[in-house]
XYZ file of C-alpha atoms in Angstrom:
567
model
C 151.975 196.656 152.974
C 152.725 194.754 150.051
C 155.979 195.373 147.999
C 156.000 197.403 144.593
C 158.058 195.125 143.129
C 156.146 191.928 144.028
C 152.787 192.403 145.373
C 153.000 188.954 147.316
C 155.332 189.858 149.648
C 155.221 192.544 152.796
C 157.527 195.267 152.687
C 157.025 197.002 155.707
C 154.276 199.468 156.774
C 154.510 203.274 158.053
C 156.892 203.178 160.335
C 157.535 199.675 160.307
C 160.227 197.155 158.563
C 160.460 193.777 157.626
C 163.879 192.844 158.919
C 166.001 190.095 157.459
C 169.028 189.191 159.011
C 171.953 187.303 157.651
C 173.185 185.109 160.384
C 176.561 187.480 161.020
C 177.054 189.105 164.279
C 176.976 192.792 163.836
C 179.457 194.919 163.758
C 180.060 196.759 167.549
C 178.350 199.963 167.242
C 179.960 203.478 166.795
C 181.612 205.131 169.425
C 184.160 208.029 170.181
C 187.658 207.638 170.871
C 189.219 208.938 174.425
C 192.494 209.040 172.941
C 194.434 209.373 169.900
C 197.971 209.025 170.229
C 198.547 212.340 172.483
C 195.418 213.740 171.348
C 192.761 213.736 173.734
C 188.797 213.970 172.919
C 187.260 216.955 174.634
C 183.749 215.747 173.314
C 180.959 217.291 171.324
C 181.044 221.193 170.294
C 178.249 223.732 168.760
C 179.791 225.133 165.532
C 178.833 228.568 163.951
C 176.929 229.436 166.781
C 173.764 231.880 165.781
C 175.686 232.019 162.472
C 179.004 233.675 163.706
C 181.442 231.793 162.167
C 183.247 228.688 162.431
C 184.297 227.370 166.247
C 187.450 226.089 164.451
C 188.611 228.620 161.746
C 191.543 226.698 159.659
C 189.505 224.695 157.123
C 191.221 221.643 155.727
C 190.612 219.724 152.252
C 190.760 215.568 152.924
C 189.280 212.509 151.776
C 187.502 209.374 153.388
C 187.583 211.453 156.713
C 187.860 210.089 160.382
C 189.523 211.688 163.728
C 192.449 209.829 162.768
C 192.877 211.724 159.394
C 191.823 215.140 161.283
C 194.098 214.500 164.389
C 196.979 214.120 161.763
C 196.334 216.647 159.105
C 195.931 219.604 162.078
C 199.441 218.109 163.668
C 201.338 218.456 160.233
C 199.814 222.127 160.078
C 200.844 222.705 163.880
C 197.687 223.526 165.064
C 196.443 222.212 168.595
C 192.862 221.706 168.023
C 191.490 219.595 165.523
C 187.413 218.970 164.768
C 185.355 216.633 162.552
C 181.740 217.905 161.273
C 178.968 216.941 159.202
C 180.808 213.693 157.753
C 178.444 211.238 156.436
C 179.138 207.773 155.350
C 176.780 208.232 152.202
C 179.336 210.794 151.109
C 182.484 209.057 149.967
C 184.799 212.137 149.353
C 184.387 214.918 151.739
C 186.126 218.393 151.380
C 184.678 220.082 154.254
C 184.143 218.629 157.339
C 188.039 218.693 159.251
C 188.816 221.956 160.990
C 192.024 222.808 163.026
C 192.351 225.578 165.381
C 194.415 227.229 168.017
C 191.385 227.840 170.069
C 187.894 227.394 170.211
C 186.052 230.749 168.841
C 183.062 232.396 167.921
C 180.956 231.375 170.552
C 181.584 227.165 170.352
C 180.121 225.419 173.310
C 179.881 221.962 174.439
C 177.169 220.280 173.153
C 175.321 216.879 173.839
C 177.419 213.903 172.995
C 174.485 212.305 171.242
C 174.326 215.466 169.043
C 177.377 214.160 167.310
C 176.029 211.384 165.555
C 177.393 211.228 161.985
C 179.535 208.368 160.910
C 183.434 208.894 159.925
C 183.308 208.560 155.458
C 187.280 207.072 156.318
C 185.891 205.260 159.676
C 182.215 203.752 160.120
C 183.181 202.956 163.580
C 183.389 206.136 164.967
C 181.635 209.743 165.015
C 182.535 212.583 162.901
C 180.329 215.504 164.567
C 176.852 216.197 162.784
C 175.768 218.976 161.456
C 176.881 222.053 163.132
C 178.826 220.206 165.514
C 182.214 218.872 165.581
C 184.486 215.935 167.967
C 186.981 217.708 168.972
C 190.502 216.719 169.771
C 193.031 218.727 171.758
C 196.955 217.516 171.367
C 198.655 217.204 174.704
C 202.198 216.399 173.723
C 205.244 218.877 173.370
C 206.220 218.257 169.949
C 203.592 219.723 167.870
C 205.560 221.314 164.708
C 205.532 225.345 164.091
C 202.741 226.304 162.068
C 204.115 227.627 158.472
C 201.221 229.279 156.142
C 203.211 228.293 153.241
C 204.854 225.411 152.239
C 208.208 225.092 154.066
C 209.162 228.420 152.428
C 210.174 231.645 154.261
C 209.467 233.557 151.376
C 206.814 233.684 149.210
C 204.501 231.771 148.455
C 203.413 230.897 144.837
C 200.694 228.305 143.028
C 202.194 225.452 141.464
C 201.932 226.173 137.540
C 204.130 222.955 136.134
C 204.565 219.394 136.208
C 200.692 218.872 136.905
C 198.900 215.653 136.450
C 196.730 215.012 132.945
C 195.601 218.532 131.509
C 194.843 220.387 134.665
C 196.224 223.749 135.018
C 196.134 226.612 137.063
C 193.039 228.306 137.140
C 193.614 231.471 139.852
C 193.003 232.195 143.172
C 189.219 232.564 143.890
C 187.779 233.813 147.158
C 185.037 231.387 148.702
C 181.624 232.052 150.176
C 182.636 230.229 153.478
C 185.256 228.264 155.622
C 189.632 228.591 156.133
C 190.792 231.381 155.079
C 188.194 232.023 152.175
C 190.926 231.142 149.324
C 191.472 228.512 147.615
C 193.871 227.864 145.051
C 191.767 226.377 141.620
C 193.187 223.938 139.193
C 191.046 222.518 136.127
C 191.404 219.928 133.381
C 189.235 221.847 131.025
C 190.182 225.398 131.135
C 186.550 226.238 131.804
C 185.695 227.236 135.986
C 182.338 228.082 136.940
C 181.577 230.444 139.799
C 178.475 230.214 141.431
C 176.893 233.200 143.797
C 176.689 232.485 147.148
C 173.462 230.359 147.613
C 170.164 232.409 148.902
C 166.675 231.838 149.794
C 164.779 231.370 146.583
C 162.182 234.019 146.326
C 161.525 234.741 142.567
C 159.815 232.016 140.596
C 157.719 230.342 142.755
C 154.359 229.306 142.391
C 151.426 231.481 142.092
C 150.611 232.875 145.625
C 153.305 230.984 146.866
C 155.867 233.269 149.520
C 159.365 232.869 151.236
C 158.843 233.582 154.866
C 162.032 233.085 156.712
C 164.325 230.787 158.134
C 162.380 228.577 160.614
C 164.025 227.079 163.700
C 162.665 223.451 164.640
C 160.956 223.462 168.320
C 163.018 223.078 171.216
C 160.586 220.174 172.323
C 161.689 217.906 169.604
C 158.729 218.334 167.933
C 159.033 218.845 164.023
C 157.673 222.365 162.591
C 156.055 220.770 159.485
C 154.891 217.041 159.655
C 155.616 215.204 156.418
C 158.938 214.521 154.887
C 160.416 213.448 151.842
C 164.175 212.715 151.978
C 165.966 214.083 148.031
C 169.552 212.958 148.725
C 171.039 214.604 145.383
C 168.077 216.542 143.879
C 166.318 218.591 147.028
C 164.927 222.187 145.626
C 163.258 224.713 147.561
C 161.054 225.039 144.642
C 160.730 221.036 143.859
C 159.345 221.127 147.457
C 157.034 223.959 146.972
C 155.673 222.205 144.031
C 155.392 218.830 145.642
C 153.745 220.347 148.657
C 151.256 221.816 146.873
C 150.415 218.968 144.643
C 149.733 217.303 147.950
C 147.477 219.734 148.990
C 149.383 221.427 151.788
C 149.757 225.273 152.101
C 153.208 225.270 154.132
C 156.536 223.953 152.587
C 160.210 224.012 154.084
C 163.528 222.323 153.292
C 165.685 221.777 155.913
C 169.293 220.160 156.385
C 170.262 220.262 151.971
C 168.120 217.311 151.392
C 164.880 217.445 153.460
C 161.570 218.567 152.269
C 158.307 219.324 154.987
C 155.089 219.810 154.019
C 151.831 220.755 156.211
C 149.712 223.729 157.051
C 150.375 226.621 158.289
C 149.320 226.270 161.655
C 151.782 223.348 162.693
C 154.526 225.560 163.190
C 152.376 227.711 165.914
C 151.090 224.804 167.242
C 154.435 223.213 167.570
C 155.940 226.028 168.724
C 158.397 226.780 166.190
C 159.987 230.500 166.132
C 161.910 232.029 163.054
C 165.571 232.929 163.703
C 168.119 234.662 161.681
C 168.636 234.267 158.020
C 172.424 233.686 158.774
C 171.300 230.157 160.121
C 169.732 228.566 157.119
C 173.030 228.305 155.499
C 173.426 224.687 153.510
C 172.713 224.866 149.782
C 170.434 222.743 147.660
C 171.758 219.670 146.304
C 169.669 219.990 143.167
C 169.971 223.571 143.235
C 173.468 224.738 144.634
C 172.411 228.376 144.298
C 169.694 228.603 146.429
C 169.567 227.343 150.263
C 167.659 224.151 152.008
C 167.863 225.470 155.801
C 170.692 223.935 157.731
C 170.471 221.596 161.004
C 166.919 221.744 162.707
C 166.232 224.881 160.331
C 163.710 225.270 157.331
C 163.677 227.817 154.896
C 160.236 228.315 155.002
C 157.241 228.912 152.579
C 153.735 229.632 152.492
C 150.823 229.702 149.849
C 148.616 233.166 150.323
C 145.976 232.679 148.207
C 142.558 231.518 148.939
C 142.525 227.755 150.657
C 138.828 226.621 149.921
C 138.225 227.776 145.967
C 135.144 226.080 144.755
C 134.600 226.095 141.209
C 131.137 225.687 139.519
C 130.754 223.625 136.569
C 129.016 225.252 133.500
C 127.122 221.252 132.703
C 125.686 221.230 136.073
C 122.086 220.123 137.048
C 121.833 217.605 134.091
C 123.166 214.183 133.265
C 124.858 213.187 129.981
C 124.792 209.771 128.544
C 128.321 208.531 127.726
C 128.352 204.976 127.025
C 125.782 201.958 127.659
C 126.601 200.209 130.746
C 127.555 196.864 131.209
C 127.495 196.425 135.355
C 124.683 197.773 138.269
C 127.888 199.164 140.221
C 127.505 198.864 143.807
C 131.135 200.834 144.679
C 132.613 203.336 142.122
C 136.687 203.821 142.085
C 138.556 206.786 139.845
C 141.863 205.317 139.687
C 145.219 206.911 139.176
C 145.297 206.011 135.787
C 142.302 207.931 135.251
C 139.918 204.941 134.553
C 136.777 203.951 136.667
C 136.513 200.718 138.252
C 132.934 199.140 138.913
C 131.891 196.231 141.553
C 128.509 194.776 142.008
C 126.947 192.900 143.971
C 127.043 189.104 143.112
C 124.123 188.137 141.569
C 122.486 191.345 140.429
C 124.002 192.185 137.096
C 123.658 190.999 133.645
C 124.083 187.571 132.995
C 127.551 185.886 133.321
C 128.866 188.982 134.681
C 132.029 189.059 136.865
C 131.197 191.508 138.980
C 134.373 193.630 138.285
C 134.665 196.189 135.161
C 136.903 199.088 134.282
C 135.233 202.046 132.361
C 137.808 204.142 129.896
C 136.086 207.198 129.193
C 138.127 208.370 126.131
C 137.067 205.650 124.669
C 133.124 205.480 124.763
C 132.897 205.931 121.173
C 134.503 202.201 121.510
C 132.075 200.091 123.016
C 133.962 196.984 122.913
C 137.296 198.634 124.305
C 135.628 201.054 126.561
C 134.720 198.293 128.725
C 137.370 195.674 130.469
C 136.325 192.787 132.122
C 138.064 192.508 135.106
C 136.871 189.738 137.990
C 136.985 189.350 141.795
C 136.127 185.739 143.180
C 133.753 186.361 146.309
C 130.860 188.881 146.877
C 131.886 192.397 147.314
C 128.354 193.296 148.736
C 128.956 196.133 151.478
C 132.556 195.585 151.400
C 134.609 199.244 152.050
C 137.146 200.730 149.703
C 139.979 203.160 149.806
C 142.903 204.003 147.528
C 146.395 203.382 149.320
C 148.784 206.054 149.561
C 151.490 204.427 147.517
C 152.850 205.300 143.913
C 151.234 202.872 142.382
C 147.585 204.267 143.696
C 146.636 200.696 144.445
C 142.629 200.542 145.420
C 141.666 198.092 148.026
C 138.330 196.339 148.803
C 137.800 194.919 152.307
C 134.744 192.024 153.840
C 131.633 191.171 151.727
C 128.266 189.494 151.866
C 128.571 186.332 153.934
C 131.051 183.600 154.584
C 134.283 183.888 153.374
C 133.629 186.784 151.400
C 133.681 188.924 154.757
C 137.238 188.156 155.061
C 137.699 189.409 151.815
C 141.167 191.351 151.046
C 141.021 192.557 147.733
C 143.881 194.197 145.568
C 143.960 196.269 142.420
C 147.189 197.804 141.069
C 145.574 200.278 137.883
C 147.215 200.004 134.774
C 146.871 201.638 131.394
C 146.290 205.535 130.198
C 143.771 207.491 128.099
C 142.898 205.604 125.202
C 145.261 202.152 126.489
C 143.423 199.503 128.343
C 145.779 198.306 131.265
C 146.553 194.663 132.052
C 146.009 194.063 135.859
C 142.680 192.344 137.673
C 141.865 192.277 141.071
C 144.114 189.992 143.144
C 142.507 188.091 145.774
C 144.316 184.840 148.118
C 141.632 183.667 150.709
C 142.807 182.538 153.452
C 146.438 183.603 152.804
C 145.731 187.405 152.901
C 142.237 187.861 154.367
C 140.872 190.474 157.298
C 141.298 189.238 161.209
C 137.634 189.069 161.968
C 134.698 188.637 159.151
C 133.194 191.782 158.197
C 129.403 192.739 156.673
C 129.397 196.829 156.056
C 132.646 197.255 157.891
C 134.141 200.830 156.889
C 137.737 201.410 155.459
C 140.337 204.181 156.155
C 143.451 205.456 155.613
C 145.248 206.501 158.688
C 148.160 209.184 158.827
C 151.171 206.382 159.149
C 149.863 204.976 155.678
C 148.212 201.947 157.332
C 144.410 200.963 156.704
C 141.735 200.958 159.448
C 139.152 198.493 159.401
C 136.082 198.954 161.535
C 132.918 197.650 162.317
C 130.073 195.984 160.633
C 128.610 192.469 161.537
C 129.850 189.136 161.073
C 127.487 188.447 157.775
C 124.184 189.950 156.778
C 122.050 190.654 158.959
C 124.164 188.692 161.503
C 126.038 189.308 165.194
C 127.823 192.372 165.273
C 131.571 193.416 164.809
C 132.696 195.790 167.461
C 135.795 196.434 166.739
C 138.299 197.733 164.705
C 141.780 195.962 163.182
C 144.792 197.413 161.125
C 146.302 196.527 157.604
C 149.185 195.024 157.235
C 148.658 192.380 160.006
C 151.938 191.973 161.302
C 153.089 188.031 161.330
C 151.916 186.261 164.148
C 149.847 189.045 166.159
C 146.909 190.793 166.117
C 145.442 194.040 165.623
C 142.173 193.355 167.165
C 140.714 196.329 169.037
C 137.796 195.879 170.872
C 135.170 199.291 171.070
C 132.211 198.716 173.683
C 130.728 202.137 172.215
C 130.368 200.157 168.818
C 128.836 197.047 170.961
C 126.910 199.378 173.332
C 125.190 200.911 170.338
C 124.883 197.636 167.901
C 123.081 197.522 165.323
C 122.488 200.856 164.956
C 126.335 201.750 163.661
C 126.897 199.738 160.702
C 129.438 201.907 158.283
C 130.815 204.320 160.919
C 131.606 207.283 159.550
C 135.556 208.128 159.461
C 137.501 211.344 158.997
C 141.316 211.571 159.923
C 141.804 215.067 161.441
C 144.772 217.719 160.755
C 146.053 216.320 164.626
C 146.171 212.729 163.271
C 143.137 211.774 165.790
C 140.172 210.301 164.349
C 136.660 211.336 164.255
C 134.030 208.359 164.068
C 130.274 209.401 163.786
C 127.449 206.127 164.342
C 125.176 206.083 162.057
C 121.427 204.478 162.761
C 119.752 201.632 161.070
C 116.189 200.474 160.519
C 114.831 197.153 161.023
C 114.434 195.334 157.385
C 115.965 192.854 155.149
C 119.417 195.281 155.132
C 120.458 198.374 156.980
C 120.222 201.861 155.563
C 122.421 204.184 157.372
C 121.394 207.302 158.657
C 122.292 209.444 161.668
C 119.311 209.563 163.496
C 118.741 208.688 167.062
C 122.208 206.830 167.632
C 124.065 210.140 166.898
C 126.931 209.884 168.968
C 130.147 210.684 167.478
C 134.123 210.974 169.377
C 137.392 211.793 168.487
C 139.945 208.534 168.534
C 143.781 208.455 169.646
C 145.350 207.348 166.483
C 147.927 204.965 168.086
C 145.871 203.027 171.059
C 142.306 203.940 169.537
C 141.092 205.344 172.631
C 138.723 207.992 172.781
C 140.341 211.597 173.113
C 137.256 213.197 173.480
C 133.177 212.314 173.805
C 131.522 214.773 171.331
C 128.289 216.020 171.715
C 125.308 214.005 170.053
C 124.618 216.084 166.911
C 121.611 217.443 166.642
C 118.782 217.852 164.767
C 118.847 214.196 164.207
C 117.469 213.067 161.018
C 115.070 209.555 161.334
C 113.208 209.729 158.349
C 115.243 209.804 155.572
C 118.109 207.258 154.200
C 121.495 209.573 154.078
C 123.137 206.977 151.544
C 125.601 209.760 149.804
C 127.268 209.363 153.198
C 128.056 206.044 152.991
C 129.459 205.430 149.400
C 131.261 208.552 150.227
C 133.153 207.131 153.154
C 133.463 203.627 151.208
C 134.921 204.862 147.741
């Protein structure tokens, strides 16, 4: 896919990276220590185990932690036991995340060692637990110190109210929501503290019809509960989720792990066999909202829209026509772009005089003839080419093969510009041979699959030419090719010209065939070639041979169908 930044370069595609490297040998990767000194590693352990409490109780308050800061904190406190959790190198200082203990409680288990995956913020070369698990390190010498709750003192113990740095001052003794011994003394440099509640599932203030459901456990099979995720490092909401979920569509919303949002519908969790536990284990505030929670490790607090999925409105202006503007281009493809602005292409050839073939249609602006209209142009016939919008933030629309020649490798870029009322700046972008489709293309149709990537399929190698039986994928990647040959398509040439292509809620793909009469072009219907199947998304093979659909229509041209499945 090409880069936001610079739309001549590749940045990647879904689930793919342009790597670069630098020429210096890597670093060795990240391991676990045996031994520290006398302390020796007893591995990987559960913490707060079905939300009981901390496997380590003594809480300790460090910076830039690693095993080695643990291992010596818990020795200086006298404590035999000490644990690293949840301490990630994008985190700089960490408060929690080093426990000491004189044994292991509330239920802690061994775990997996590979569960214990999260780098050291004082050591990248070693593990630091993960979340809900901690590396635990058990002293084996004889000289570990008494442990002394105070400081040194065999009397009592009192805050230090003098001789503090810059303006801080003593603030009081507050009791926490979780972890040590649920004080902590509070100092401040501006006199003012703020106490927050303890965080809870947001449940007032939601969208309309929108629901909390309960704290969702990710399946045991390592499948995820809800598909889609978008990664907030410092700003995750429940309710930012919610909203974002629904803007995309999707009935079923969950945050999970502080800074994880999931979106999908509601049936992925059954199908993915996800269960709901106990409240107790979503436990990990918001980052953008401290006062409400975002699940915890493999848990989602989860939410649901009740209202009514399928809502179809009825226009009052329907069953009539009205005349906006006089045209300027015999469109053969129709685009609504993200800035809200139509783009036209024609056919080469069959517009007005000295067209270009490419025009962009503001409708706040009819009363405007002259700035209604922008010329845009394209440099090789888009006649039958396919179109789709690209999942990106920049909505880019892109137009694929053509009417003969070169023109049926055509790769064709638009990156909308411009708002109501401003004309925007950009024109198609177009490199032939540079970026161009594997195999030539004549009615080929365009789709996006669920990685992000673009299928191309079908169509014939110019007009009225030998047929295309395949299908490729945008972004080639350098050097190979995406080539997949479909004897159903060659088996059933030329009566499949603009397959019709749905992505399914699995991910799989339906392709119908569409029939074609004999003439100087095909018009696609679905007629006696009425076969249709459902694709594997990743090797393109067919999942399943659906029945030929009936009632098969021969006698009339179904042409909605195609510019529906082109634009």
């Amino acid at each position: 896919m090409a880069c936001s930044g610079n739309p001549l370069e590749q940045c990647g595609a879904g689930g793919r990276l342009n790597l670069y490297w630098s020429g210096i040998p890597p670093p060795p990767p990240p391991s676990t220590a045996a031994k520290i000194g006398n302390w020796s590693s007893l591995g990987c352990y559960k913490d707060n185990v079905a939300g009981l409490g901390r496997s380590l109780t003594v809480g300790m308050a460090v910076t830039n932690n690693s095993n080695e800061v643990c291992t010596a904190a818990c020795f200086e406190a006298g404590y035999p036991l000490s644990g690293t959790e949840f301490t990630d190198l994008a985190v700089q200082l960490i408060v929690h995340g080093l426990d000491c203990g004189n044994t292991i409680a509330n239920g802690g288990v061994p775990a997996a060692a590979s569960d214990c995956n999260m780098l050291c913020a004082g050591n990248t070369e070693e593990f630091c637990g993960g979340p809900n698990r901690l590396n635990v390190y058990n002293y084996t010498g004889t000289d570990l110190p008494l442990q002394n709750p105070g400081n040194g003192n065999s009397g009592s113990v009192f805050p230090v109210t003098s001789g503090l740095s810059g303006n801080f001052s003593y603030a009081g003794c507050y009791v926490q929501a979780c972890g040590g011994p649920n004080r902590v003394s509070v100092y401040t440099s501006t006199g003012n503290v703020t106490v927050l509640p303890v965080p809870s599932p947001l449940q007032t203030g939601l969208p309309t019809n929108w629901k909390y459901k309960g704290c969702l456990r990710e399946p045991a099979n390592g499948a995820k509960a809800l598909p889609y995720k978008i990664v907030w490092p410092t700003n995750n909401t429940a309710l930012a989720c919610v909203e974002q979920c629904a803007a995309f569509g999707y009935p079923a919303s969950g945050v999970e792990f502080g800074q994880e949002c999931y979106c999908g519908d509601q049936m992925d969790p059954v199908t993915n066999s996800a269960i709901f536990g106990a409240e107790s284990e979503c436990n990990l505030p918001c980052p953008g909202d401290p006062v409400s929670l975002c699940g915890a490790g493999n848990r989602l607090n989860y939410y649901e829209y009740n209202g009514t999925m399928n809502l179809w409105n009825t226009p009052d202006n329907i069953g009539q026509y009205e005349f906006f503007v006089p045209g300027v281009v015999v469109p053969l493809i129709a685009t609504l772009g993200i800035n809200n602005k139509v783009t036209f292409l024609e056919k080469a050839g069959t517009g007005f005089p000295n067209s270009t073939g490419a025009y962009e249609l503001d409708l706040t602006l009819v009363s405007n003839f002259s700035a209604t209209w922008r010329e845009m142009h394209v440099k090789s016939d888009v006649f039958c080419a396919g179109s789709v919008i690209l999942p990106d933030k920049a909505g880019r629309q892109i137009n694929v093969g053509g009417w003969s020649l070169e023109s049926t490798f055509g790769l064709r870029l638009y990156a909308p510009s411009g708002s109501d009322g401003v004309n925007g700046t950009t024109d198609w972008e177009e490199d032939y041979p540079a970026l161009s489709l594997q195999r030539g293309r004549w009615y080929p149709t365009a789709a996006i699959l669920s990685n992000g990537s673009v299928l191309v399929i079908g169509g014939e190698t110019g007009s009225n030419a030998s047929p295309q039986p395949n299908l490729e994928i945008l972004p080639k990647p350098p050097g190979g090719d995406t080539v997949v040959e479909l004897d159903w398509l060659a088996r059933t040439d030329p009566n499949n010209l603009y397959p019709f292509v749905l992505v399914l809620p699995s991910k799989r793909l339906f392709v119908g065939k569409r029939f074609t009469v004999k003439g100087s072009f095909p018009h696609s219907r679905i007629g006696y070639w009425n076969e249709a199947r459902i694709l594997d998304p990743v090797t393109f093979d067919t999942y399943k041979v659906l029945p030929n659909i009936p009632g098969a229509v021969n006698d009339c041209e179904l042409w909605p169908l195609v510019i529906g499945n082109r634009d």
